[in-house]
JSON list of C-alpha atoms in Angstrom, two decimals:
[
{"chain": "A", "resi": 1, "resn": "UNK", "atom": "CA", "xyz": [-16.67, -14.25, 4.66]},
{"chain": "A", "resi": 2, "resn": "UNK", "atom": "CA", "xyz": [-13.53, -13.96, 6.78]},
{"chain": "A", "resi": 3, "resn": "UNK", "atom": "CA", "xyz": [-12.66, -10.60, 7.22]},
{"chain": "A", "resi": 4, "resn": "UNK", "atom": "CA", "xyz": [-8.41, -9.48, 7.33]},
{"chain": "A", "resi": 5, "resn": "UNK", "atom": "CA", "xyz": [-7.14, -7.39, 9.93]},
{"chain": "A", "resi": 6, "resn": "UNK", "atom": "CA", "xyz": [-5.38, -3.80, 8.91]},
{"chain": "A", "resi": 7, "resn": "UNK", "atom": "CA", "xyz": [-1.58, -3.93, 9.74]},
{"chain": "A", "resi": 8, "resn": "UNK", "atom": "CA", "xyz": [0.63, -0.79, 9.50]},
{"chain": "A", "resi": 9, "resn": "UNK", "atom": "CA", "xyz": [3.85, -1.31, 7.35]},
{"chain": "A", "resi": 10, "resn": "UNK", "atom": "CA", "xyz": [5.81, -0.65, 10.02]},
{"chain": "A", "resi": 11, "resn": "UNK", "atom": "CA", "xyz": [4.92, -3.89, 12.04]},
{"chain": "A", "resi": 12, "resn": "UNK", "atom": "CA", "xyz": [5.28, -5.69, 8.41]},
{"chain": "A", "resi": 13, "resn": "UNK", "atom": "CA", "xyz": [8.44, -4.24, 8.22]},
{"chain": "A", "resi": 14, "resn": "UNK", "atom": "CA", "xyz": [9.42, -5.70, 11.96]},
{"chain": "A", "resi": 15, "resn": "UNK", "atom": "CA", "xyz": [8.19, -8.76, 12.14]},
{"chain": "A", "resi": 16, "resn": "UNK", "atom": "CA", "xyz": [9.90, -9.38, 8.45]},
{"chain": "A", "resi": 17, "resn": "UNK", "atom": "CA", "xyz": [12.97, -7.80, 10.29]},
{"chain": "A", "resi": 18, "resn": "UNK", "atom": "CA", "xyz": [13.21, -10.37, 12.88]},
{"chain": "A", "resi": 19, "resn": "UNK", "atom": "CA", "xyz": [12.40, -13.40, 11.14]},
{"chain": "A", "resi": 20, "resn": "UNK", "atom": "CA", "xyz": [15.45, -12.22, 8.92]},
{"chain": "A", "resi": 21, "resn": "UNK", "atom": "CA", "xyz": [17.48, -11.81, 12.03]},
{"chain": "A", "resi": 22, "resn": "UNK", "atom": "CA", "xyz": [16.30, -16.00, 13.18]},
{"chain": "A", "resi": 23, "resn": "UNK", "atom": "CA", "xyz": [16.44, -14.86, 16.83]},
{"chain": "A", "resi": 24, "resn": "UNK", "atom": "CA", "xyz": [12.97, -16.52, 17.12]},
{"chain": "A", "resi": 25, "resn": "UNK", "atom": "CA", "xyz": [10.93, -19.11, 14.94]},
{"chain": "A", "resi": 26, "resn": "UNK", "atom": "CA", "xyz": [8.66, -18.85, 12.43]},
{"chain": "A", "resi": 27, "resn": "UNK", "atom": "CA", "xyz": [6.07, -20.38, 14.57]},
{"chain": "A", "resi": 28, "resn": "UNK", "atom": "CA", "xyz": [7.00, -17.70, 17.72]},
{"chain": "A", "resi": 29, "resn": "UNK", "atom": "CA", "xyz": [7.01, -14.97, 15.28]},
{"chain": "A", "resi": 30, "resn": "UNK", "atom": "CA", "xyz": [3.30, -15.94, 13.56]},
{"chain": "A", "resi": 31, "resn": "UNK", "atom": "CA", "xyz": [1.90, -16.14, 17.51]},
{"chain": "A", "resi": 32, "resn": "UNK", "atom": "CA", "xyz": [3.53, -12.84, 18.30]},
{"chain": "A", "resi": 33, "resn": "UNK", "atom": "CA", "xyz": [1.84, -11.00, 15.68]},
{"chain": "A", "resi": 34, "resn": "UNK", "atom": "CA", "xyz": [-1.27, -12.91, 15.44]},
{"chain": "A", "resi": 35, "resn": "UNK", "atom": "CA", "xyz": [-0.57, -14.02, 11.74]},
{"chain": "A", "resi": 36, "resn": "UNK", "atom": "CA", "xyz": [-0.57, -17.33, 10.12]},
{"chain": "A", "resi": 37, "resn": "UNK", "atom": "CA", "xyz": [3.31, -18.16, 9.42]},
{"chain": "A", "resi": 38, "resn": "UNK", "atom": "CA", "xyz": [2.79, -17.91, 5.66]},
{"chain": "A", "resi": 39, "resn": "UNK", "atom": "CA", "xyz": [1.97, -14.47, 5.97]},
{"chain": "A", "resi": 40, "resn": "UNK", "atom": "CA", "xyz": [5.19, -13.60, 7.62]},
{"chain": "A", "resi": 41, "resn": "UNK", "atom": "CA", "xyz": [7.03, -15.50, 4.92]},
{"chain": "A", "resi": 42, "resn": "UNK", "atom": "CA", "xyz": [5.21, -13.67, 2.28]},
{"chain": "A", "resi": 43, "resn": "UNK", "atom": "CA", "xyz": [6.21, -10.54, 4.33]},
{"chain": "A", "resi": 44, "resn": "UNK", "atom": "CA", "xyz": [9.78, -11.60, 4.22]},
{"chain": "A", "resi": 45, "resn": "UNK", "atom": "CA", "xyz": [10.07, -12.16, 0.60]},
{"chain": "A", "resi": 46, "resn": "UNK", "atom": "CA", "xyz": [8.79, -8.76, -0.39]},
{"chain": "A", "resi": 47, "resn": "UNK", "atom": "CA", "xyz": [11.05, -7.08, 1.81]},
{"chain": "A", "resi": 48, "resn": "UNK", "atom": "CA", "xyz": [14.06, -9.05, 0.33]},
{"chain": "A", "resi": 49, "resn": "UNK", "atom": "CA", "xyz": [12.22, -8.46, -3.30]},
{"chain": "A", "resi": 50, "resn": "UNK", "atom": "CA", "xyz": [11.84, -4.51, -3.05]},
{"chain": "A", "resi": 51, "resn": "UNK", "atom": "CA", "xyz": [13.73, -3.58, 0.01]},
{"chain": "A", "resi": 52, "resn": "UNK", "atom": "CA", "xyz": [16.39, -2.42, -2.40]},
{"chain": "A", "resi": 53, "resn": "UNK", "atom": "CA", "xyz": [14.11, 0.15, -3.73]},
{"chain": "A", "resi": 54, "resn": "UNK", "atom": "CA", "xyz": [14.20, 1.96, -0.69]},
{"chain": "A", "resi": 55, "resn": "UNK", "atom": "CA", "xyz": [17.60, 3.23, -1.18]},
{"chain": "A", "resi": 56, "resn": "UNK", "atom": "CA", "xyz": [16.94, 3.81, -4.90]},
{"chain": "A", "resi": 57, "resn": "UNK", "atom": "CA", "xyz": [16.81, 8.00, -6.20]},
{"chain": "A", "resi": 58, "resn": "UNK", "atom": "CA", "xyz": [13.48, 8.37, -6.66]},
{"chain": "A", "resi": 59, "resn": "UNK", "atom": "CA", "xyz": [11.78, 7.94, -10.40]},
{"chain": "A", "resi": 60, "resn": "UNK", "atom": "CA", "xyz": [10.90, 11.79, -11.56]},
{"chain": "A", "resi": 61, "resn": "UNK", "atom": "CA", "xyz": [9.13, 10.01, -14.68]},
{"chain": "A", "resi": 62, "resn": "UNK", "atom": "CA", "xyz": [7.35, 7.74, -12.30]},
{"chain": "A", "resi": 63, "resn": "UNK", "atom": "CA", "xyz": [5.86, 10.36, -10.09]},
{"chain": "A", "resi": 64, "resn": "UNK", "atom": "CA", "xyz": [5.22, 12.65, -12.51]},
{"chain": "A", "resi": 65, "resn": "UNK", "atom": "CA", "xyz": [3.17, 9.54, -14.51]},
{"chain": "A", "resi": 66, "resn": "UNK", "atom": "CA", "xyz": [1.31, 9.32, -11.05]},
{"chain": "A", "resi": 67, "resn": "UNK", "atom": "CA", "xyz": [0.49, 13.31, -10.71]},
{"chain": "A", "resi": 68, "resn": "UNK", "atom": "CA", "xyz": [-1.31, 13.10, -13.75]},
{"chain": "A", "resi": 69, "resn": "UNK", "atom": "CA", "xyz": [-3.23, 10.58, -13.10]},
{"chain": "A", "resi": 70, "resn": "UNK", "atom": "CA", "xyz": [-4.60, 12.07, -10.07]},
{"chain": "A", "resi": 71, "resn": "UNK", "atom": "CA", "xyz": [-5.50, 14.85, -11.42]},
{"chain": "A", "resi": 72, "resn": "UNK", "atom": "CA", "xyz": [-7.30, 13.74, -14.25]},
{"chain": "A", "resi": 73, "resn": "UNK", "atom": "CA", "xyz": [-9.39, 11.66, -11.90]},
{"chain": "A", "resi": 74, "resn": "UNK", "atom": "CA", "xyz": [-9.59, 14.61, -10.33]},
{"chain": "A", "resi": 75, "resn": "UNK", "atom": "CA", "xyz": [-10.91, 16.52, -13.59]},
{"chain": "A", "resi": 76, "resn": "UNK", "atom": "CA", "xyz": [-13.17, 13.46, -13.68]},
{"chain": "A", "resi": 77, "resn": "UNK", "atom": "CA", "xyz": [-14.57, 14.31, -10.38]},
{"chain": "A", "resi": 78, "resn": "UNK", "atom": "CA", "xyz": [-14.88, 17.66, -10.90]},
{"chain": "A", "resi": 79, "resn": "UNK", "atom": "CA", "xyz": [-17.15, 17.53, -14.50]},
{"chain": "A", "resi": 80, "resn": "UNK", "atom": "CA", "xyz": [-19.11, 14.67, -12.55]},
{"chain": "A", "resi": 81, "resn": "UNK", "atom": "CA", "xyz": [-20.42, 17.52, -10.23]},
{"chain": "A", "resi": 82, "resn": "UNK", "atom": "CA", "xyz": [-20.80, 20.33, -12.75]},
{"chain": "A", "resi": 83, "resn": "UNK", "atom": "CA", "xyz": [-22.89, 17.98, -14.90]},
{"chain": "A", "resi": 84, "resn": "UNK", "atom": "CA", "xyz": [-24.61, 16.98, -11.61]},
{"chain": "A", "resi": 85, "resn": "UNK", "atom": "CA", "xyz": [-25.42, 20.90, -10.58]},
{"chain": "A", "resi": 86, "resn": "UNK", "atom": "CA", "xyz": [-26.42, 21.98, -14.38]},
{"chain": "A", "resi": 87, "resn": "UNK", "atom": "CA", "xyz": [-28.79, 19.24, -13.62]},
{"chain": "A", "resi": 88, "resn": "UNK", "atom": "CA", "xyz": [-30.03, 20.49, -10.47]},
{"chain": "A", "resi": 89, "resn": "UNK", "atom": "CA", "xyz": [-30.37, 24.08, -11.92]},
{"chain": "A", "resi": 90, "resn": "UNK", "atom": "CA", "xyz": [-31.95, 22.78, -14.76]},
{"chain": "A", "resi": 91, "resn": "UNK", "atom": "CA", "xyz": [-29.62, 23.70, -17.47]},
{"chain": "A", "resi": 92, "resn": "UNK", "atom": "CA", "xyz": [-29.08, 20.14, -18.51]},
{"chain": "A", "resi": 93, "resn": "UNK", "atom": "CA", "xyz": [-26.96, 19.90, -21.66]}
]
């Protein structure tokens, strides 16, 4: 199984930069950053796709929808281990 290398956003963000720019090739580019040229064009197309988001007020709605689902996964958590120490103290339900 071929495992994938981590790579920060930021160096996404770069390398998508300066194949934009065409100061160097694809081919340059993909040796540069030790990633196969599809992977810099797939890099590229998001960055076209939802670079416009960036600049976009954020969604209250949106992060509010996001809140609550971490915390209920949170709540989750949270009976997981009271149902788990009842069961150690022996007050199962």
């Amino acid at each position: 199984m071929k495992r994938t290398k981590f790579i920060p956003g930021s160096i996404k963000l770069k390398a998508a930069l300066e194949l934009i720019k065409g100061e160097k090739t694809l081919v340059e580019l993909s040796r540069e950053y030790g990633v196969h040229p599809n992977t810099l064009l797939k890099w590229k197309q998001t960055l076209l796709e939802k670079g416009a988001e960036l600049f976009e007020p954020p969604n209250k709605e949106q992060e509010y929808q996001k809140r609550i689902r971490d915390l209920e996964q949170l709540l989750g958590k949270k009976e997981v281990e009271i149902a788990l120490l009842k069961n150690f103290l022996g007050q199962g339900s």
